[in-house]
XYZ file of C-alpha atoms in Angstrom:
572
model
C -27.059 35.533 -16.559
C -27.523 34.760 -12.602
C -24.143 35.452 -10.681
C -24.761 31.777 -9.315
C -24.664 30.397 -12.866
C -21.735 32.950 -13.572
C -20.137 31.306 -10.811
C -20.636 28.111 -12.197
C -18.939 28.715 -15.667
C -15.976 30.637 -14.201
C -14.925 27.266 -12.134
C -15.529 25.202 -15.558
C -13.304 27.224 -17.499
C -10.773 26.877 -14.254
C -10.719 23.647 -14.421
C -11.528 22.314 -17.901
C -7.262 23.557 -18.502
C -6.828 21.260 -16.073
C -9.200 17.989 -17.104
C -7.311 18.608 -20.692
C -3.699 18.338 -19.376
C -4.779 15.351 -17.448
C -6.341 14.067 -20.660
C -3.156 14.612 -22.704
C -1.180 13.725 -20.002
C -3.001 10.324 -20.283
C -2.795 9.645 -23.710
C 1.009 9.941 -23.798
C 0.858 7.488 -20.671
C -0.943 4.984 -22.491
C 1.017 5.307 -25.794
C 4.155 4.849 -23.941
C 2.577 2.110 -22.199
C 2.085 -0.060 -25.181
C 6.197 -0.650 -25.572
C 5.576 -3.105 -22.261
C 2.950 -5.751 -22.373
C 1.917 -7.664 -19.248
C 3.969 -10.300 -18.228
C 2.275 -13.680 -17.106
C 3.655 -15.186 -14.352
C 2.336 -18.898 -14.667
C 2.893 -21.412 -11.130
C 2.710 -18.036 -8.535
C 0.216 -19.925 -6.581
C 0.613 -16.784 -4.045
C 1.067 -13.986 -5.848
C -0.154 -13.524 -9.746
C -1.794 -16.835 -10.590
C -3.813 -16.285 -7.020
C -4.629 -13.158 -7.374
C -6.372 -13.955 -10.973
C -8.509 -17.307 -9.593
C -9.927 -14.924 -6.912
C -10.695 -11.643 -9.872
C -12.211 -14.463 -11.935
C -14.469 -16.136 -8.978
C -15.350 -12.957 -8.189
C -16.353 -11.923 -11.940
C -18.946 -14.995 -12.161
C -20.874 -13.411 -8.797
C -18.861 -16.345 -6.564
C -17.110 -15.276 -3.467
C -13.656 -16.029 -3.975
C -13.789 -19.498 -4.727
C -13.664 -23.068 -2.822
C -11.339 -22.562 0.608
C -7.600 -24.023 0.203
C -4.460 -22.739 1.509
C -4.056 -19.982 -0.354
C -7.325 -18.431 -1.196
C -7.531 -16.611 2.439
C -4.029 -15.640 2.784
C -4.330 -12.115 0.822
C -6.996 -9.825 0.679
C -9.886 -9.299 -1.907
C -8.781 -5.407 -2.991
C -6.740 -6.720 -5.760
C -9.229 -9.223 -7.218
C -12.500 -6.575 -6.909
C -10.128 -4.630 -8.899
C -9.538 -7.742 -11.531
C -13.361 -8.442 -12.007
C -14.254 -5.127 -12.515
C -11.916 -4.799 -15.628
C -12.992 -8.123 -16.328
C -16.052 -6.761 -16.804
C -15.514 -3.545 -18.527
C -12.893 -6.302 -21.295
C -10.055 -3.663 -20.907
C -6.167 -4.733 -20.991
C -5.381 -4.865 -17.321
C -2.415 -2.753 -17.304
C -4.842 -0.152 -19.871
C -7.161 -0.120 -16.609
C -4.574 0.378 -14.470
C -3.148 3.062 -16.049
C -6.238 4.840 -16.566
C -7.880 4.441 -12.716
C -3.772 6.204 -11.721
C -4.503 9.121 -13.913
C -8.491 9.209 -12.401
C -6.758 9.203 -9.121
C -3.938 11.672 -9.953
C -7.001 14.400 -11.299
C -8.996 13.819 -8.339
C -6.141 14.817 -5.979
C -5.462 17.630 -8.075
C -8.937 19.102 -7.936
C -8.794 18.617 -4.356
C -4.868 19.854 -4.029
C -6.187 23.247 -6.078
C -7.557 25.409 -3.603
C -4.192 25.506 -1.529
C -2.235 25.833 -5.135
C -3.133 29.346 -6.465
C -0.042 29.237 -9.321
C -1.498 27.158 -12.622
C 2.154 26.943 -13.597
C 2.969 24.582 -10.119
C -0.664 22.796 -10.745
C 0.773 21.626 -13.807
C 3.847 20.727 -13.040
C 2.572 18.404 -10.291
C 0.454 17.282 -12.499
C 3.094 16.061 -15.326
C 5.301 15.218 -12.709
C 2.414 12.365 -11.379
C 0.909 11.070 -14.532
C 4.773 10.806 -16.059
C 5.755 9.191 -12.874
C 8.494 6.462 -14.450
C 7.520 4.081 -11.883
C 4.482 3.768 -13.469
C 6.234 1.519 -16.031
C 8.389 -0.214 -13.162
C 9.109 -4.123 -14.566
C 7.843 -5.545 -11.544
C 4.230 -3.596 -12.160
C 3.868 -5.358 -15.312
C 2.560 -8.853 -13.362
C -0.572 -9.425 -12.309
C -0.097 -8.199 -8.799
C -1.447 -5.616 -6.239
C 1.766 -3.109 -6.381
C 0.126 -1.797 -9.404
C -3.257 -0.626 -8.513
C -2.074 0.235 -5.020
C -0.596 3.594 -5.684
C -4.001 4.353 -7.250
C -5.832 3.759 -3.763
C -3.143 5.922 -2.203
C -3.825 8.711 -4.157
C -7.093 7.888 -3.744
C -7.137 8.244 -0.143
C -5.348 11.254 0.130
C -7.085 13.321 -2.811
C -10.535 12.416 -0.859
C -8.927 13.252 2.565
C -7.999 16.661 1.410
C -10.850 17.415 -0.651
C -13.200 16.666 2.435
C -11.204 19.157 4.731
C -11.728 22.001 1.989
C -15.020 21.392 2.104
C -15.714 21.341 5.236
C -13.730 24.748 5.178
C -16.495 25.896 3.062
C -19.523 23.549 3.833
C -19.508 22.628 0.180
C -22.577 20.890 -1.482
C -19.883 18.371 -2.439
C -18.941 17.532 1.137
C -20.819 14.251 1.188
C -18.959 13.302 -2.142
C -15.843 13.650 -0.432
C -17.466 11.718 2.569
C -18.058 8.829 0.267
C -14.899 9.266 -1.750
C -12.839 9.098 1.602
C -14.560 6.145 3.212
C -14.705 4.083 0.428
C -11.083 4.711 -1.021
C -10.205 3.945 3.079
C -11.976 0.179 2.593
C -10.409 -0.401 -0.419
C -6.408 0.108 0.632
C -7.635 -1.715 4.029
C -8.697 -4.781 1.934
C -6.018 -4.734 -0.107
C -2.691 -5.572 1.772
C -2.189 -6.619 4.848
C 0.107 -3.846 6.450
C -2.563 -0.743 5.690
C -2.682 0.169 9.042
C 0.154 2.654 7.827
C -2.122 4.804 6.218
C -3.477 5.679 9.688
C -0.924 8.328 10.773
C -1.269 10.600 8.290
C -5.039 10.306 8.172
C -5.023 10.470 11.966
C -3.042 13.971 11.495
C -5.874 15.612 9.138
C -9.375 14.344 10.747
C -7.456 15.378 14.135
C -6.903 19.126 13.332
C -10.984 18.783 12.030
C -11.679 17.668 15.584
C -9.427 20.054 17.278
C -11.389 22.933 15.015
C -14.918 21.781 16.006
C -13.890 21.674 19.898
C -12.211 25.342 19.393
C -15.528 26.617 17.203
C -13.515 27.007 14.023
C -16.167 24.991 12.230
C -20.114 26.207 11.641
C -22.215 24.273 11.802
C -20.124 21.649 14.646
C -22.745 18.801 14.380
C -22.733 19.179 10.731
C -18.942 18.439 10.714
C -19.099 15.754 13.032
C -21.749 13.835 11.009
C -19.967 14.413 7.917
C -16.235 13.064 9.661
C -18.144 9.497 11.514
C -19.766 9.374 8.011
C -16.470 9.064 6.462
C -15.202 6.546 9.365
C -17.987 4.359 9.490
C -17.754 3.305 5.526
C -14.348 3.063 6.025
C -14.826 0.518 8.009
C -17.761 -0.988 6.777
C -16.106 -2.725 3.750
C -13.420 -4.657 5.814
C -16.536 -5.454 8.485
C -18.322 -6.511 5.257
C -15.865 -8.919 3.352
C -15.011 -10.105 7.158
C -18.924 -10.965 7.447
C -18.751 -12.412 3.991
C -15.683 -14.905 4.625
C -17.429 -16.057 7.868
C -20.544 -16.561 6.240
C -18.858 -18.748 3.673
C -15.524 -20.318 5.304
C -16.381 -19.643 9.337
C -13.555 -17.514 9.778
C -14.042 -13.796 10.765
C -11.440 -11.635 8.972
C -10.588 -9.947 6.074
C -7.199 -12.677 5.282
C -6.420 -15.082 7.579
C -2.894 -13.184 8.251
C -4.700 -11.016 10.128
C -6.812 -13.672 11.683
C -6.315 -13.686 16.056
C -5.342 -17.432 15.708
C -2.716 -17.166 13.387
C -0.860 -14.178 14.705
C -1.467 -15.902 18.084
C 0.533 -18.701 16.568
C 2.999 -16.549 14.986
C 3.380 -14.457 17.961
C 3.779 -17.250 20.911
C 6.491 -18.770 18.436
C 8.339 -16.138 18.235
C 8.391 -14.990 21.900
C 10.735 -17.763 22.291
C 14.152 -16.749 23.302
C 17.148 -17.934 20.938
C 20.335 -19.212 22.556
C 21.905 -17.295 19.817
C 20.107 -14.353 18.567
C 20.593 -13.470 14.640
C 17.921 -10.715 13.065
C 16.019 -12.558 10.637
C 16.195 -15.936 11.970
C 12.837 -16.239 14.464
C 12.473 -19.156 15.258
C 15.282 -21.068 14.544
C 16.199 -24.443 14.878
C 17.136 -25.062 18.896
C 14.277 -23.432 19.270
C 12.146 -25.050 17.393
C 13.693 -28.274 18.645
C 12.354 -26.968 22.504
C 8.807 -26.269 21.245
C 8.430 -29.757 19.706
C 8.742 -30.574 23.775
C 5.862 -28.946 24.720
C 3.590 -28.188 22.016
C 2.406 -31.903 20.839
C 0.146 -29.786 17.873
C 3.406 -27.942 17.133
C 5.412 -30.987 16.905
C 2.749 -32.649 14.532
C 4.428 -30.586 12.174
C 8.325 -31.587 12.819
C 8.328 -34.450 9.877
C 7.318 -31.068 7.465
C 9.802 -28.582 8.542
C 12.868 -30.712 9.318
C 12.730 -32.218 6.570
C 11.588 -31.344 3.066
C 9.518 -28.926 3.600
C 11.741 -26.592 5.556
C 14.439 -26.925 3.217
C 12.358 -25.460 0.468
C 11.121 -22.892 2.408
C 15.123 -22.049 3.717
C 16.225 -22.574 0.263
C 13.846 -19.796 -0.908
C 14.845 -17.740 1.938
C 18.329 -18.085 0.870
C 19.087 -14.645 -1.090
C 17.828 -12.459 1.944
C 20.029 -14.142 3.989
C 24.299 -14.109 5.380
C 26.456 -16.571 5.112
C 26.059 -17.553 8.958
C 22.004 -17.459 8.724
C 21.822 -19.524 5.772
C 19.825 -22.580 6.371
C 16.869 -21.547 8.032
C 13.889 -20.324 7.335
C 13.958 -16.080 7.316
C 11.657 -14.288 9.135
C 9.761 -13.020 6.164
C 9.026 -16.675 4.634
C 8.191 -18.384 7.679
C 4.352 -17.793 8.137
C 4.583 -19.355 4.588
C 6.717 -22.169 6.294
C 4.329 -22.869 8.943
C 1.031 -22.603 6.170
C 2.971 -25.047 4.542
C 2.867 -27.474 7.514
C -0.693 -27.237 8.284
C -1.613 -27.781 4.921
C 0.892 -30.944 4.897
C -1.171 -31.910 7.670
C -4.313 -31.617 6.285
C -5.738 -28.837 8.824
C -6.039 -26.576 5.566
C -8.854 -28.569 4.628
C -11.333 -25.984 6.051
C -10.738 -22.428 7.640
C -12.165 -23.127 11.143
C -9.840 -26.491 11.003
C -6.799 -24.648 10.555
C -7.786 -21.780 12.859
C -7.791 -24.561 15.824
C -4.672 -25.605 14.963
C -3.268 -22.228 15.212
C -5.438 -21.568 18.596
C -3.473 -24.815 19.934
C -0.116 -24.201 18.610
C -0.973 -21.002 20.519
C -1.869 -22.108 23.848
C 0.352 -25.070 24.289
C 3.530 -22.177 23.665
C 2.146 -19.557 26.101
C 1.360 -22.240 28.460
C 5.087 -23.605 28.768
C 6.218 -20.045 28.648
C 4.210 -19.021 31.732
C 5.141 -22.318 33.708
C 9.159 -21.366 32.719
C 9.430 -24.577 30.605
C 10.660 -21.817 27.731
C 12.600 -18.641 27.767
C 10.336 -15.990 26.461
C 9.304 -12.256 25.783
C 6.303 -10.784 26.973
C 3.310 -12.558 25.410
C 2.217 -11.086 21.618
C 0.064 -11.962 19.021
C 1.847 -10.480 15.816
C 2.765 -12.223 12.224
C 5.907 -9.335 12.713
C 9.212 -9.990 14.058
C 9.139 -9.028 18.041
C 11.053 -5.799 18.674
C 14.746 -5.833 19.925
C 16.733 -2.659 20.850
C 19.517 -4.611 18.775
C 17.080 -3.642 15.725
C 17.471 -0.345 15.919
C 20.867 0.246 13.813
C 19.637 -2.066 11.545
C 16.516 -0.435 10.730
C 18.296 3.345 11.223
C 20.686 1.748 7.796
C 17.729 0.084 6.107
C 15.523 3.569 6.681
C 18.035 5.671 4.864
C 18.707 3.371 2.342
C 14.988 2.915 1.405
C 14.737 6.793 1.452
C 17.519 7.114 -1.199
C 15.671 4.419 -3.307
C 12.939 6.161 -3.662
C 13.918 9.653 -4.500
C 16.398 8.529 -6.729
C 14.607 6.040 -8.075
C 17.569 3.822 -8.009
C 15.473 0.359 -8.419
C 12.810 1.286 -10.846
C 13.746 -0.276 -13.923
C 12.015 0.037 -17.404
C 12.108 -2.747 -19.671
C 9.884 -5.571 -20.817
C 9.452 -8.510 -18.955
C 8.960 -12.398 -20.111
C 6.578 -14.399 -18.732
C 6.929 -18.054 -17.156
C 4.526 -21.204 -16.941
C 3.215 -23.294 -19.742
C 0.970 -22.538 -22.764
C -2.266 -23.165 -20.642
C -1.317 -20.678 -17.871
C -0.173 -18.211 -20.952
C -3.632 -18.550 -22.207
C -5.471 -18.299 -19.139
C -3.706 -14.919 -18.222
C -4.622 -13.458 -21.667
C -8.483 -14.351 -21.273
C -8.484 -13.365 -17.849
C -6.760 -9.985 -18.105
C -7.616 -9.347 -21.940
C -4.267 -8.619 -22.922
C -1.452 -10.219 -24.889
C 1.143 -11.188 -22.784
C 5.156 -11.055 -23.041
C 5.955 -14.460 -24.663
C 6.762 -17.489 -22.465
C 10.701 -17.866 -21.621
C 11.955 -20.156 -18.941
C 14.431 -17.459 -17.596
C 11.954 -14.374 -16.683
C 15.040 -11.543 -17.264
C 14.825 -12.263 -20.879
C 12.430 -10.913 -23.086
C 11.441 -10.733 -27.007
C 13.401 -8.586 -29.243
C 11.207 -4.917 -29.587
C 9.723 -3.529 -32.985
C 11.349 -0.170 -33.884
C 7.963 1.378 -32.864
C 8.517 -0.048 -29.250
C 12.378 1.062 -28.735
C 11.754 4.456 -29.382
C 8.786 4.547 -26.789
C 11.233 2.779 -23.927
C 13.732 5.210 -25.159
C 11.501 7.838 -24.212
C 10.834 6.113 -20.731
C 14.081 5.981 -19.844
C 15.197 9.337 -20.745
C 11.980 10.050 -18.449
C 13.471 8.026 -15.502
C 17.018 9.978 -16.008
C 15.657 13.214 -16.094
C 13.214 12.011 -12.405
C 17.041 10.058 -11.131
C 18.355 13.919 -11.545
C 15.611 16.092 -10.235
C 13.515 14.662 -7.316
C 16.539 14.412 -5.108
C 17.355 17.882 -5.456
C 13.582 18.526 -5.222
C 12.546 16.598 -2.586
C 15.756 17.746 -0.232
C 14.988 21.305 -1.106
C 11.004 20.771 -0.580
C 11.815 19.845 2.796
C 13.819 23.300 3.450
C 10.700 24.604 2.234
C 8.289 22.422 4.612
C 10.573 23.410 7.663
C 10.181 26.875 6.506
C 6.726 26.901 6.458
C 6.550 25.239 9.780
C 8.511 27.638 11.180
C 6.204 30.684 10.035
C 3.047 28.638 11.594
C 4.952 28.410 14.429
C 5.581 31.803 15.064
C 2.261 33.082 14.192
C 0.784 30.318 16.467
C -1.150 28.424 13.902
C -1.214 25.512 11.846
C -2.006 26.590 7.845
C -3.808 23.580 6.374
C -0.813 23.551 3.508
C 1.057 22.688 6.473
C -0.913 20.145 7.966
C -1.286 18.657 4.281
C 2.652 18.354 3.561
C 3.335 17.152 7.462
C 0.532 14.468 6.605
C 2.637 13.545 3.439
C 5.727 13.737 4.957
C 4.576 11.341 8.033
C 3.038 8.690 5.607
C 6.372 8.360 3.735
C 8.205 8.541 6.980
C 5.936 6.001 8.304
C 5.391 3.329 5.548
C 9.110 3.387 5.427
C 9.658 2.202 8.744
C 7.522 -0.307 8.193
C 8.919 -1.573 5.103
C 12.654 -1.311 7.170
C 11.637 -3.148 10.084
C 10.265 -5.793 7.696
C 13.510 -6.100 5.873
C 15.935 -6.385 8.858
C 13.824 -8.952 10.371
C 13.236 -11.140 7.469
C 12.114 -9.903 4.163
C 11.015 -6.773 2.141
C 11.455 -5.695 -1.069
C 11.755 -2.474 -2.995
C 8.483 -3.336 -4.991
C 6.427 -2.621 -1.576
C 7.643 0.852 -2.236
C 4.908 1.556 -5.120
C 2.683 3.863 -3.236
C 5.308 6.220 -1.967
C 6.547 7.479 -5.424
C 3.442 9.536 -6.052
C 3.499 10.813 -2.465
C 7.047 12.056 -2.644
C 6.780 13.628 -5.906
C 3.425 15.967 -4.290
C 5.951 16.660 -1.886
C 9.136 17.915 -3.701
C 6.016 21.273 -5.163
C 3.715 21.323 -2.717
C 5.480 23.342 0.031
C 6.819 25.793 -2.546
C 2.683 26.921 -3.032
C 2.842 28.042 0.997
C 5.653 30.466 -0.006
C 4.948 34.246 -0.691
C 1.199 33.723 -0.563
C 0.773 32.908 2.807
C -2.045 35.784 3.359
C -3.696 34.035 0.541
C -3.758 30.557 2.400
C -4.908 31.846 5.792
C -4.652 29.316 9.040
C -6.839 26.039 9.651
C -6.409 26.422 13.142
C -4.574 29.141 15.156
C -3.949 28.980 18.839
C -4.669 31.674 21.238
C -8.168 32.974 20.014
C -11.315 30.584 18.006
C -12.146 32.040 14.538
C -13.955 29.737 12.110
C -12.239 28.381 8.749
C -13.540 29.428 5.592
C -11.670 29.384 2.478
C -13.689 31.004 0.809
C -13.318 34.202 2.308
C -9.191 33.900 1.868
């Protein structure tokens, strides 16, 4: 036998442990599953029932479907998603839990060259696929927080898999190359605030650049083919369902919340100053009142929002709001409040028609603002709340409250859902997702009684969520002792050790998504389920700085400062 071929069959046997734990991993996953059936959310014309028109378009070969209000208003991630298990005829929430396990295996092969203890490989590995959150109520719907911890993962797993093979200039680096770009698209297609994956990514391609200026990597053009590679698919697909949505509706973008005219509108609006300022109120209603003055396409819409359809939109707003703010429209439902009025209007009746109502709205604003008919801020162009130093205790609160939700898992909750519409909706959710769904109820909290079979199995899940409640605090607060420690050791050897730079990356996303998420919620609306793809992330992070400790001659540096020498992990 060939030592190549030797070679070959030692990594199989290291890793077929590890495909098997996965596997049973897996099946207990999906048995557990079965306790909670999807739960059909009939009349969500921007959420669930959306989301399934655009899979199902997409399944016959059409592009989304025939331009309204809602179909550019979220991207196309979630729907690829739908007509792909529309095509395979798999359960939805089956596929869903089977692409999070795919994803969870692929970070772990790529996670297992800086993890040389099986025992912590497999713990991470239970800890991920028996994630409670998984099973979270609100991931039983139709809806995007499902699938996007799996692009997450995704991204991450191919991010760190490409640096370890560039370590070792890999056959597989242009799988990786691929893996990455392609995972990238996918999350950037899929909500609207993805720029937050950018940090983190920003923190491991940099230290790949900073090694190919400092000679650490052989051969350097090699390496910097291999990292545009990655960038340019990445952002290929947005550039691609951009090209696609112009070609079809005339607007270039990927959703039109991220189109120039609407944030243009959003923005000038909201660079109006308020006689009396309150945190999620933007544009409230002496202000609005001032713009009707000197915005005629702004004031078009005055019979819509002073009258029924503002109400709606600040009765909806309602539970996010105080006492003193109730009454308007809150930040977070207002872009919806101001959709609403163009489509009253009937500028909704093509994309480029709308678009020019925005690009007015726009102008007429910044006009008056520069000629000191209104107070206002600096100009912007931003569907997010403009930034006020009277924020910043807010968001400090709202940060370490998020935190605490999600280490201790204090909102995940485990239980079967009921679904809400009428019997064609029901029916229409079954075909379209080929599953059963929970059983229509007009109050969505209350759900069927469960077969013996299915309370033991939600037993199980909820000693599971108990026993996560009790451990990741204390895992993730002493992980991050752990982190610091390691920093400290790179720091005084005067290098950065790609565990490191893997758990700072982690540490930054989570930091950074949660800011996000804060600032959303102090200046209009948020909620805990846009928390989904951090669980995964913080549970890498409570084990993966204890695999830097006592082997740190085993890791070896990525980059050290003070003299070049070229990575190779092979030779660690």
């Amino acid at each position: 036998m060939t030592a190549r071929r030797m070679t070959l069959n030692i990594r199989y046997i290291g890793h077929s442990w590890l495909f098997l734990l996965v596997i049973l991993l897996t099946g207990v996953k999906l048995f557990l599953a079965k306790a909670l059936p999807l739960t059909a959310i009939g009349g969500s014309v921007y959420d669930d029932q959306l989301f399934l028109r655009l899979g199902q378009n997409l399944s016959r070969g059409i592009w989304l479907g025939e331009y309204d209000a809602q179909l550019l208003i979220k991207g196309p991630g979630y729907p690829l998603f739908l007509a792909i298990n529309d095509w395979f005829g798999l359960p939805l929430l089956t596929s869903q839990h089977l692409a999070y396990s795919v994803a969870s295996l692929l970070f772990l092969l790529a996670i297992r060259p800086l993890i040389h203890s099986n025992l912590l490989l497999g713990l991470l590995a239970a800890l991920l696929l028996l994630n409670p959150h998984t099973f979270d109520i609100q991931l039983l719907r139709v809806n995007r927080d499902g699938f996007y911890p799996t692009l997450t993962l995704w991204v991450f797993a191919s991010s760190i898999g490409l640096l370890v093979s560039l370590g070792e200039m890999r056959r597989g680096c242009w799988l990786w190359v691929i893996s990455l770009g392609g995972s990238v698209a996918w999350l950037w297609i899929t909500r609207e605030e993805s720029p937050w994956i950018l940090p983190p990514l920003a923190i491991l391609m940099a230290s790949v650049f900073l090694g190919v200026v400092r000679g650490q990597y052989r051969p350097q053009r090699r390496v910097m083919v291999f990292l545009l590679a990655s960038i340019f698919l990445a952002v290929s697909g947005p550039f691609l369902v951009s090209i696609l949505n112009y070609q079809k509706f005339g607007v270039f973008c990927v959703s039109e919340q991220q189109a120039p005219a609407m944030q243009a509108a959003f923005g000038a609006l909201t660079r109006v100053e308020h006689e009396s300022w309150r945190p999620k109120i933007l544009l409230p209603k002496d202000v609005r009142d001032a713009v009707y003055l000197v915005s005629p396409a702004f004031a078009e819409m005055r019979p819509y929002l002073e009258g029924w359809g503002g109400a709606t939109w600040a009765e909806i707003s309602g539970y996010t709001l105080n006492e003193e703010e109730r009454g308007e429209v809150s930040g977070g439902w207002l872009m919806w409040a101001i959709r609403g009025g163009a489509d009253y209007l009937g500028y909704h009746q093509s994309a480029p028609m709308a678009m020019n109502y925005y690009d007015r709205i726009a102008r007429e604003v910044n006009v008056a603002c520069e000629k000191g008919r209104l107070d206002c801020l600096p100009p912007r162009a931003s569907v997010v709340a403009p930034w006020r130093s009277e924020y910043l205790p807010l968001l400090a609160e709202s940060f370490a409250e998020s935190l605490w939700g999600v280490i201790s898992y204090s909102y995940v909750e485990i239980k079967p859902g009921a679904s809400t519409g009428n019997e064609q909706t029901h029916r229409l959710f079954a075909a379209a997702t080929h599953s059963r769904p929970a059983p229509l109820s007009q109050d969505r909290s209350t759900a069927q009684p469960l077969s013996g079979r299915d309370e033991f199995k939600l037993k199980i899940l909820h000693q599971t969520l108990d026993f996560y409640r009790l451990t990741v605090p204390l895992l993730f607060v002493a992980a991050v002792m752990g982190y610091l420690i390691n920093l400290a050791h790179d720091i005084v050897e005067r290098r950065v050790s790609l565990l490191t730079l893997v758990n700072t990356a982690l540490l930054t996303a989570v930091v950074v998504r949660l800011l996000l998420l804060s600032y959303l919620q102090v200046s209009g609306f948020s909620t805990p389920r846009y928390w989904a793809p951090l669980y995964p992330l913080v549970l890498i992070a409570c084990l993966l700085p204890w695999a830097g400790l006592g082997v740190r001659s085993r890791l070896g540096p990525l980059v050290r400062f003070g003299r070049k020498q070229r990575v190779s992990l092979g030779s660690l």
